[in-house]
XYZ file of N, CA, C and O in Angstrom:
684
model
N -7.008 -12.809 -18.994
C -7.205 -12.252 -17.592
C -5.886 -11.957 -17.274
O -4.916 -12.523 -17.730
N -5.418 -10.845 -16.448
C -4.294 -10.384 -16.168
C -3.936 -11.156 -14.894
O -4.469 -11.354 -13.697
N -2.730 -11.679 -14.676
C -1.947 -12.308 -13.336
C -0.659 -11.640 -13.001
O -0.090 -11.083 -14.065
N -0.317 -11.752 -11.972
C 1.076 -11.538 -11.544
C 1.393 -12.368 -10.219
O 0.529 -13.010 -9.635
N 2.807 -12.447 -9.983
C 3.141 -13.115 -8.868
C 4.096 -12.205 -7.918
O 4.859 -11.404 -8.436
N 3.621 -12.332 -6.572
C 4.092 -11.371 -5.600
C 4.395 -12.137 -4.519
O 3.994 -13.175 -4.143
N 5.185 -11.355 -3.571
C 5.324 -11.791 -2.052
C 4.902 -10.811 -1.387
O 5.094 -9.665 -1.392
N 4.096 -11.099 -0.278
C 3.543 -10.096 0.612
C 4.303 -10.093 1.886
O 4.665 -11.382 2.299
N 4.945 -8.967 2.399
C 5.432 -8.829 3.702
C 4.669 -9.028 4.794
O 3.334 -9.202 4.701
N 5.155 -9.090 5.979
C 4.372 -9.184 7.266
C 3.288 -8.164 7.403
O 3.550 -7.229 6.620
N 2.455 -8.332 8.097
C 1.438 -7.253 8.405
C 1.933 -6.058 8.835
O 1.804 -4.871 8.579
N 3.194 -5.947 9.894
C 3.643 -4.974 10.304
C 4.381 -4.225 9.322
O 4.198 -2.985 9.310
N 5.174 -4.683 8.316
C 5.648 -3.973 7.289
C 4.466 -3.273 6.405
O 4.786 -2.353 5.713
N 3.497 -4.367 6.193
C 2.367 -3.743 5.375
C 1.850 -2.478 5.911
O 1.444 -1.501 5.053
N 1.437 -2.524 7.232
C 1.054 -1.351 7.906
C 1.802 -0.115 7.851
O 1.413 1.151 7.598
N 3.264 -0.330 8.018
C 4.210 0.654 7.778
C 4.056 1.501 6.360
O 4.063 2.558 6.193
N 4.105 0.543 5.335
C 3.937 0.946 3.856
C 2.593 1.683 3.826
O 2.485 2.761 2.955
N 1.524 1.246 4.187
C 0.278 1.750 4.276
C 0.085 3.189 4.778
O -0.710 3.916 4.235
N 0.798 3.538 5.819
C 0.915 4.784 6.334
C 1.244 5.889 5.317
O 0.770 7.002 5.437
N 2.192 5.289 4.359
C 2.537 6.399 3.394
C 1.425 6.181 2.185
O 1.164 7.207 1.453
N 1.185 4.968 1.935
C 0.473 4.682 0.637
C -1.074 5.368 0.616
O -1.389 5.860 -0.405
N -1.408 5.224 1.847
C -2.892 6.026 1.738
C -2.880 7.565 1.339
O -3.914 8.001 0.822
N -1.927 8.143 1.438
C -1.665 9.500 1.113
C -1.078 9.606 -0.437
O -1.261 10.661 -0.913
N -0.153 8.824 -0.673
C 0.830 9.028 -1.676
C 0.713 8.063 -2.874
O 1.312 8.376 -3.972
N -0.119 6.875 -2.700
C -0.094 5.884 -3.683
C -1.459 5.873 -4.446
O -2.460 5.483 -3.614
N -1.764 5.984 -5.646
C -2.976 6.149 -6.364
C -3.682 4.706 -6.357
O -4.677 4.478 -6.546
N -2.900 3.541 -6.054
C -3.147 2.230 -6.114
C -3.516 1.618 -4.949
O -3.680 0.400 -4.610
N -3.602 2.477 -3.859
C -3.559 2.121 -2.279
C -4.870 1.178 -2.188
O -4.672 0.140 -1.448
N -5.884 1.395 -2.816
C -6.987 0.468 -2.691
C -7.046 -0.669 -3.520
O -8.116 -1.470 -3.512
N -6.128 -0.709 -4.437
C -6.268 -1.817 -5.422
C -5.540 -3.094 -5.283
O -5.728 -4.094 -5.705
N -4.327 -2.791 -4.270
C -3.574 -4.039 -3.959
C -2.781 -3.845 -2.630
O -2.426 -2.708 -2.293
N -2.395 -4.887 -1.847
C -1.994 -4.582 -0.705
C -0.442 -4.612 -0.972
O 0.199 -4.882 -2.030
N 0.411 -4.003 0.023
C 1.777 -3.750 -0.326
C 2.421 -5.126 -0.470
O 2.225 -5.954 0.222
N 3.264 -5.097 -1.682
C 3.853 -6.239 -1.969
C 5.308 -6.177 -2.783
O 5.672 -5.085 -3.002
N 6.079 -7.224 -3.001
C 7.163 -7.253 -3.746
C 6.708 -8.034 -5.095
O 6.439 -9.160 -4.972
N 6.950 -7.380 -5.961
C 6.490 -8.181 -7.361
C 7.650 -8.933 -7.770
O 8.755 -8.627 -8.008
N 7.178 -10.354 -8.035
C 8.235 -11.255 -8.422
C 8.235 -11.540 -9.833
O 9.197 -12.013 -10.574
N 6.808 -11.397 -10.462
C 6.744 -11.432 -11.987
C 5.732 -10.366 -12.270
O 4.499 -10.428 -11.633
N 5.977 -9.474 -13.171
C 5.137 -8.599 -13.563
C 3.817 -9.080 -14.306
O 3.833 -10.121 -14.739
N 2.678 -8.198 -14.240
C 1.513 -8.609 -14.898
C 1.618 -9.263 -16.320
O 2.439 -8.744 -17.003
N 0.961 -10.195 -16.528
C 0.807 -11.059 -17.772
C -0.362 -11.572 -17.961
O -1.264 -11.727 -17.209
N -0.705 -11.911 -19.208
C -2.130 -12.266 -19.699
C -2.007 -13.899 -19.704
O -1.045 -14.451 -20.290
N -3.200 -14.468 -19.355
C -3.230 -15.793 -19.498
C -4.622 -16.446 -19.527
O -5.594 -15.581 -18.834
N -5.006 -17.267 -20.096
C -6.436 -17.958 -20.146
C -6.282 -19.144 -19.176
O -5.259 -19.292 -18.375
N -7.542 -19.576 -18.896
C -7.864 -20.666 -17.856
C -6.986 -21.796 -17.936
O -6.423 -22.394 -16.983
N -6.831 -22.279 -19.194
C -5.879 -23.407 -19.522
C -4.610 -23.113 -19.081
O -3.694 -23.953 -18.458
N -3.959 -22.207 -19.518
C -2.618 -21.612 -19.359
C -2.371 -21.508 -17.846
O -1.329 -21.792 -17.289
N -3.270 -21.020 -17.239
C -3.203 -20.528 -15.708
C -3.024 -21.792 -14.873
O -2.320 -21.880 -13.710
N -3.810 -22.819 -15.297
C -3.564 -24.267 -14.639
C -2.157 -24.549 -14.725
O -1.515 -25.158 -13.720
N -1.595 -24.689 -16.047
C -0.178 -24.947 -16.081
C 0.722 -24.235 -15.281
O 1.726 -24.572 -14.696
N 0.487 -22.839 -15.385
C 1.443 -21.885 -14.757
C 1.271 -22.042 -13.270
O 2.362 -22.263 -12.419
N 0.294 -22.506 -12.534
C 0.148 -22.604 -11.101
C 0.799 -23.717 -10.890
O 1.485 -23.865 -9.761
N 0.857 -25.026 -11.463
C 1.751 -26.248 -11.241
C 2.964 -25.792 -11.404
O 4.004 -26.238 -10.431
N 3.500 -24.883 -12.197
C 4.913 -24.680 -12.368
C 5.526 -23.936 -11.080
O 6.511 -24.001 -10.690
N 4.428 -22.718 -10.633
C 4.892 -21.940 -9.725
C 5.028 -22.843 -8.250
O 5.887 -22.840 -7.470
N 4.059 -23.766 -8.181
C 4.018 -24.877 -6.998
C 5.427 -25.586 -6.993
O 6.089 -25.752 -6.056
N 5.932 -26.220 -8.180
C 7.407 -26.733 -8.455
C 8.407 -25.769 -7.950
O 9.365 -26.155 -7.261
N 8.301 -24.756 -8.406
C 9.273 -23.654 -8.154
C 9.188 -23.279 -6.537
O 10.399 -23.393 -6.024
N 8.361 -23.225 -5.932
C 8.049 -22.815 -4.622
C 8.630 -23.981 -3.633
O 9.088 -23.730 -2.495
N 8.381 -25.134 -4.164
C 8.970 -26.412 -3.528
C 10.654 -26.384 -3.331
O 11.083 -27.132 -2.541
N 11.096 -25.657 -4.147
C 12.584 -25.587 -4.196
C 13.330 -24.389 -3.484
O 14.525 -24.560 -3.425
N 12.464 -23.503 -3.171
C 12.836 -22.144 -2.605
C 12.608 -22.191 -1.055
O 11.556 -22.501 -0.778
N 13.608 -21.851 -0.268
C 13.504 -21.803 0.965
C 12.717 -20.425 1.252
O 12.622 -19.592 0.368
N 12.003 -19.967 2.584
C 11.493 -18.934 2.921
C 12.442 -17.793 2.596
O 13.701 -17.867 2.775
N 12.038 -16.452 2.081
C 12.704 -15.324 1.782
C 13.061 -14.591 2.927
O 12.205 -14.141 3.613
N 14.439 -14.191 2.984
C 14.921 -13.338 4.065
C 15.025 -12.022 3.346
O 15.797 -12.013 2.408
N 14.032 -11.135 3.862
C 14.228 -9.783 3.059
C 14.877 -8.606 4.010
O 14.540 -8.761 5.318
N 15.356 -7.484 3.512
C 15.755 -6.510 4.337
C 15.363 -5.286 3.651
O 16.053 -4.908 2.532
N 14.188 -4.428 4.237
C 13.805 -3.186 3.705
C 14.923 -2.156 4.249
O 14.849 -1.989 5.469
N 15.820 -1.755 3.515
C 16.980 -0.985 3.932
C 16.997 0.455 3.886
O 17.772 1.265 4.608
N 16.213 1.031 2.761
C 16.116 2.530 2.746
C 14.931 2.910 1.995
O 14.405 1.974 1.276
N 14.766 4.126 1.939
C 13.658 4.709 0.920
C 14.345 5.078 -0.291
O 15.264 5.992 -0.146
N 13.969 4.696 -1.455
C 14.491 5.102 -2.746
C 13.401 5.417 -3.847
O 12.303 5.663 -3.574
N 14.054 5.728 -5.018
C 13.044 6.389 -5.795
C 13.356 5.958 -7.306
O 14.661 5.612 -7.562
N 12.523 5.776 -8.324
C 12.776 5.567 -9.660
C 13.071 6.711 -10.571
O 13.269 6.527 -11.629
N 12.944 7.872 -9.895
C 13.132 9.253 -10.661
C 14.596 9.413 -11.293
O 15.524 8.554 -10.773
N 14.766 9.641 -12.485
C 13.809 10.482 -13.228
C 12.926 9.604 -14.066
O 12.066 10.113 -14.941
N 13.164 8.138 -14.101
C 12.068 7.406 -14.924
C 10.821 7.411 -14.636
O 10.074 7.732 -15.613
N 10.359 7.441 -13.355
C 9.062 7.571 -12.919
C 9.262 8.200 -11.626
O 10.112 8.036 -11.067
N 8.241 8.840 -11.179
C 8.085 9.486 -9.736
C 7.580 8.354 -8.733
O 6.512 8.678 -7.827
N 8.009 7.255 -8.735
C 7.792 6.204 -7.793
C 8.696 6.110 -6.555
O 10.037 6.442 -6.905
N 8.244 6.281 -5.393
C 8.941 5.987 -4.352
C 8.725 4.596 -3.676
O 7.674 4.415 -3.473
N 9.856 4.097 -2.863
C 9.595 2.721 -2.437
C 10.472 2.551 -1.529
O 11.627 3.197 -1.220
N 10.192 1.246 -0.656
C 11.112 0.694 0.437
C 12.035 -0.052 -0.405
O 11.529 -1.103 -1.255
N 13.151 0.069 -0.464
C 14.287 -0.778 -1.078
C 14.367 -2.139 -0.513
O 14.739 -2.050 0.885
N 14.156 -3.199 -1.193
C 14.529 -4.463 -0.529
C 15.935 -5.130 -1.100
O 16.022 -4.936 -2.151
N 16.676 -5.325 -0.356
C 18.235 -5.692 -0.659
C 18.073 -6.756 -1.502
O 17.390 -7.803 -1.188
N 18.710 -6.749 -2.701
C 18.574 -7.753 -3.706
C 19.523 -9.069 -3.481
O 20.611 -8.984 -3.744
N 19.248 -9.928 -2.556
C 19.685 -11.155 -2.249
C 19.871 -12.252 -3.458
O 19.157 -11.993 -4.555
N 20.895 -13.062 -3.372
C 20.945 -13.997 -4.495
C 19.496 -14.923 -4.496
O 19.109 -15.096 -5.556
N 19.253 -15.151 -3.327
C 17.976 -16.047 -3.226
C 16.702 -15.432 -4.075
O 16.020 -15.994 -4.877
N 16.586 -14.095 -3.867
C 15.478 -13.285 -4.324
C 15.642 -13.051 -5.821
O 14.859 -13.338 -6.681
N 16.890 -12.792 -6.348
C 17.222 -12.837 -7.720
C 16.944 -14.061 -8.352
O 16.269 -14.336 -9.432
N 17.393 -15.134 -7.768
C 17.242 -16.590 -8.341
C 15.706 -16.879 -8.427
O 15.309 -17.568 -9.376
N 14.918 -16.570 -7.319
C 13.616 -16.799 -7.483
C 13.029 -16.254 -8.476
O 12.084 -16.835 -9.616
N 13.215 -14.886 -8.783
C 12.773 -14.020 -9.906
C 13.014 -14.628 -11.188
O 12.150 -14.910 -12.082
N 14.435 -14.981 -11.436
C 14.876 -15.567 -12.569
C 14.053 -16.852 -12.961
O 13.839 -17.117 -14.064
N 13.863 -17.694 -11.965
C 13.364 -18.936 -12.170
C 11.750 -18.846 -12.580
O 11.341 -19.517 -13.581
N 11.034 -18.037 -11.960
C 9.792 -17.534 -12.315
C 9.745 -16.952 -13.773
O 8.799 -17.296 -14.682
N 10.681 -16.212 -14.081
C 10.735 -15.449 -15.538
C 10.869 -16.449 -16.240
O 10.259 -16.597 -17.533
N 11.967 -17.524 -16.182
C 12.359 -18.482 -17.220
C 11.316 -19.573 -17.531
O 11.014 -19.864 -18.516
N 10.866 -20.102 -16.237
C 9.890 -21.261 -16.346
C 8.488 -20.887 -16.707
O 7.727 -21.594 -17.315
N 7.992 -19.670 -16.466
C 6.835 -19.057 -16.705
C 7.127 -17.986 -17.789
O 7.050 -16.821 -17.619
N 7.488 -18.491 -18.873
C 7.817 -17.642 -20.152
C 6.693 -16.825 -20.851
O 6.331 -17.081 -22.061
N 6.049 -16.212 -19.982
C 4.869 -15.267 -20.558
C 5.097 -13.842 -20.407
O 5.214 -13.457 -19.193
N 5.276 -13.157 -21.478
C 5.459 -11.683 -21.220
C 6.933 -11.125 -20.778
O 7.527 -11.910 -19.896
N 7.426 -10.349 -21.573
C 8.833 -9.936 -21.288
C 8.690 -8.914 -20.194
O 7.801 -8.178 -20.313
N 9.636 -9.012 -19.195
C 9.611 -8.062 -18.250
C 9.995 -6.453 -18.963
O 10.732 -6.443 -19.696
N 9.013 -5.533 -18.432
C 9.354 -4.097 -18.804
C 10.553 -3.385 -18.197
O 11.030 -2.440 -18.729
N 11.025 -3.901 -16.890
C 11.886 -3.334 -16.191
C 12.974 -4.311 -15.624
O 12.569 -5.403 -15.508
N 14.005 -3.753 -15.301
C 14.898 -4.530 -14.501
C 14.536 -4.853 -13.317
O 13.785 -4.141 -12.709
N 14.740 -6.141 -12.574
C 14.129 -6.588 -11.457
C 14.983 -5.715 -10.242
O 16.167 -5.933 -9.979
N 14.099 -5.053 -9.553
C 14.669 -4.250 -8.372
C 13.488 -4.597 -7.384
O 12.496 -3.964 -7.275
N 14.019 -5.489 -6.535
C 12.967 -5.639 -5.390
C 12.644 -4.464 -4.579
O 13.622 -3.753 -4.074
N 11.399 -4.399 -4.402
C 11.036 -2.862 -3.697
C 9.489 -3.260 -3.362
O 8.634 -4.083 -3.765
N 8.987 -2.257 -2.298
C 7.807 -2.181 -2.019
C 7.233 -0.640 -2.171
O 7.628 0.104 -1.559
N 6.358 -0.544 -3.196
C 6.066 0.890 -3.588
C 5.159 1.562 -2.568
O 4.458 1.093 -1.952
N 5.550 2.777 -2.041
C 4.804 3.545 -1.182
C 4.210 4.904 -1.544
O 3.413 5.596 -1.086
N 4.703 5.127 -2.780
C 4.052 6.463 -3.514
C 4.366 6.358 -5.111
O 5.188 5.926 -5.483
N 3.214 6.839 -5.637
C 3.270 6.717 -7.294
C 2.306 7.578 -7.828
O 1.509 8.236 -7.311
N 2.371 8.042 -9.051
C 1.564 9.005 -9.872
C 1.590 10.388 -9.015
O 0.631 11.031 -8.977
N 2.957 10.612 -8.806
C 3.086 12.162 -8.269
C 3.740 13.030 -9.313
O 4.163 12.574 -10.237
N 3.437 14.336 -9.205
C 3.978 15.386 -9.801
C 5.413 15.268 -9.519
O 5.739 14.964 -8.396
N 6.229 16.082 -10.262
C 7.600 16.144 -10.037
C 7.955 16.992 -8.656
O 8.620 16.561 -7.846
N 7.122 17.926 -8.473
C 7.222 18.707 -7.207
C 6.947 17.844 -6.149
O 7.607 17.858 -5.130
N 5.638 17.198 -5.983
C 5.369 16.205 -5.143
C 6.308 15.277 -4.653
O 6.694 15.042 -3.612
N 6.991 14.705 -5.754
C 7.922 13.700 -5.676
C 9.038 14.339 -4.763
O 9.536 13.500 -3.791
N 9.544 15.263 -5.196
C 10.927 16.076 -4.370
C 10.399 16.392 -3.090
O 11.377 15.910 -2.240
N 9.205 16.691 -2.765
C 9.057 17.086 -1.410
C 8.895 15.823 -0.552
O 9.396 15.842 0.472
N 7.994 14.944 -1.060
C 7.725 13.753 -0.373
C 9.042 12.897 -0.195
O 9.579 12.502 0.896
N 9.833 12.789 -1.229
C 11.034 11.842 -1.138
C 12.020 12.517 0.028
O 12.606 11.785 0.477
N 12.254 13.723 -0.090
C 12.900 14.415 0.820
C 12.635 14.226 2.191
O 13.553 13.851 3.054
N 11.261 14.278 2.482
C 10.844 13.982 3.870
C 11.192 12.480 4.390
O 11.584 12.166 5.369
N 10.658 11.584 3.272
C 10.799 10.219 3.780
C 12.231 9.592 3.783
O 12.394 8.771 4.798
N 13.038 10.068 3.085
C 14.545 9.787 3.171
C 15.050 9.878 4.579
O 15.880 9.139 4.968
N 14.637 11.219 5.092
C 15.193 11.509 6.416
C 14.600 10.456 7.352
O 15.192 10.066 8.534
N 13.275 10.101 7.235
C 12.797 9.127 8.292
C 13.395 7.670 8.060
O 13.703 7.138 9.083
N 13.638 7.376 6.770
C 14.357 6.003 6.558
C 13.374 4.733 6.981
O 12.412 4.883 7.300
N 14.064 3.700 6.763
C 13.629 2.381 7.180
C 14.583 1.215 7.433
O 15.547 1.434 6.708
N 14.451 0.407 8.197
C 15.444 -0.808 8.584
C 14.640 -1.919 9.108
O 14.516 -2.102 10.299
N 14.019 -2.628 8.250
C 13.090 -3.875 8.471
C 13.649 -4.963 7.949
O 13.910 -4.993 6.831
N 13.829 -6.159 8.779
C 14.268 -7.441 8.202
C 13.130 -8.443 8.865
O 12.569 -8.383 9.764
N 12.849 -9.229 7.730
C 11.684 -10.449 8.197
C 12.120 -11.481 6.962
O 12.792 -11.494 5.952
N 11.354 -12.540 7.277
C 11.116 -13.824 6.483
C 9.699 -14.016 5.814
O 8.907 -13.793 6.559
N 9.750 -14.131 4.634
C 8.384 -14.446 3.872
C 8.361 -15.874 3.449
O 9.374 -16.321 2.754
N 7.310 -16.651 3.952
C 7.481 -18.113 3.595
C 6.218 -18.425 2.498
O 6.147 -19.620 2.321
N 5.669 -17.427 1.711
C 4.795 -17.669 0.940
C 5.051 -16.648 -0.292
O 5.258 -15.612 -0.053
N 4.508 -17.354 -1.544
C 4.380 -16.283 -2.676
C 3.015 -16.675 -3.148
O 2.358 -17.618 -2.846
N 2.498 -15.519 -4.004
C 1.100 -15.527 -4.414
C 0.963 -15.365 -5.908
O 1.506 -14.468 -6.370
N 0.040 -16.149 -6.373
C -0.461 -15.799 -7.865
C -1.655 -14.972 -7.600
O -2.551 -15.458 -6.998
N -1.667 -13.612 -8.175
C -2.880 -12.594 -8.213
C -3.343 -12.664 -9.498
O -2.872 -12.883 -10.509
N -4.589 -12.295 -9.484
C -5.437 -12.013 -10.689
C -6.083 -10.659 -10.504
O -6.432 -10.218 -9.419
N -6.280 -9.958 -11.646
C -6.994 -8.672 -11.629
C -8.448 -8.521 -11.810
O -8.785 -9.294 -12.873
N -9.220 -8.038 -10.963
C -10.578 -7.868 -10.988
C -10.929 -6.979 -12.087
O -10.197 -6.072 -12.452
N -12.205 -6.790 -12.563
C -12.618 -5.859 -13.603
C -12.501 -4.242 -12.875
O -12.428 -3.449 -13.935
N -12.731 -4.133 -11.666
C -12.304 -2.647 -11.130
C -10.929 -2.421 -10.994
O -10.675 -1.237 -10.639
N -9.889 -3.147 -11.545
C -8.592 -2.924 -11.570
C -7.876 -3.272 -10.170
O -6.644 -3.160 -10.145
N -8.586 -3.756 -9.166
C -7.934 -4.346 -8.139
C -7.508 -5.780 -7.996
O -7.788 -6.404 -9.122
N -6.492 -6.260 -7.264
C -5.979 -7.552 -7.263
C -6.408 -8.436 -6.302
O -6.419 -7.922 -5.073
N -6.495 -9.576 -6.391
C -6.938 -10.523 -5.530
C -6.010 -11.978 -5.565
O -5.597 -12.177 -6.830
N -5.943 -12.778 -4.614
C -5.384 -13.907 -4.728
C -5.921 -15.045 -5.459
O -7.003 -15.367 -5.179
N -5.232 -15.688 -6.465
C -5.772 -16.644 -7.108
C -5.227 -17.942 -6.319
O -6.037 -18.923 -6.139
N -4.086 -18.272 -6.047
C -3.475 -19.235 -5.212
C -2.351 -18.892 -4.422
O -1.408 -17.912 -4.928
N -2.027 -19.448 -3.272
C -0.781 -19.233 -2.509
C 0.184 -20.445 -2.370
O -0.525 -21.735 -2.423
N 1.500 -20.335 -2.365
C 2.436 -21.311 -2.419
C 3.358 -21.097 -1.428
O 4.054 -20.160 -1.230
N 3.606 -22.216 -0.362
C 4.544 -22.170 0.586
C 5.940 -22.362 0.091
O 6.137 -23.247 -0.923
N 6.865 -21.423 0.581
C 8.341 -21.804 0.196
C 8.852 -22.834 0.989
O 8.978 -22.417 2.189
N 9.063 -23.967 0.436
C 9.471 -25.222 1.581
C 10.860 -25.776 1.249
O 11.234 -26.810 1.785
N 11.565 -25.269 0.217
C 12.874 -25.911 -0.377
C 13.972 -25.410 0.553
O 13.844 -24.752 1.564
N 15.258 -25.744 -0.177
C 16.509 -25.394 0.563
C 17.074 -24.350 -0.078
O 18.067 -23.692 0.503
N 16.716 -23.833 -1.174
C 17.704 -22.764 -2.008
C 17.450 -21.362 -1.440
O 16.390 -21.028 -1.063
């Protein structure tokens, strides 16, 4: 089964992302707006029990995440993905590295760039038009996230929560 680890922003920030996602993101119905902390990986029932305990241990060491969605950016020309850029704090980088090293399943496909996707699977022309419009609108949202989530993928391709972990540490 496929699993992933994410942080969900507040309902306010999710609603803002969804105003764009429902028009421009082919995965709109599959997953809630999120920050990916560990990319999708495969695990069986026995492995996921160990992984879940490891995530709980990591969450106990990290304080709630302070995030700042500072601008609208794009992964172009690598992909035509448009996203809310989340400023990469030391805390966010350390949490990602801790999850990556302690849950050593699957090599990351990409460098860790904290973000919330708002558009994907666009043609180059669509990307250029939409990106130009959205950059002018911009974003400047700050908030604190006090939980991370282990998700699993259903047969229809959608994702749902397997377990939630409160960030209760000092780091």
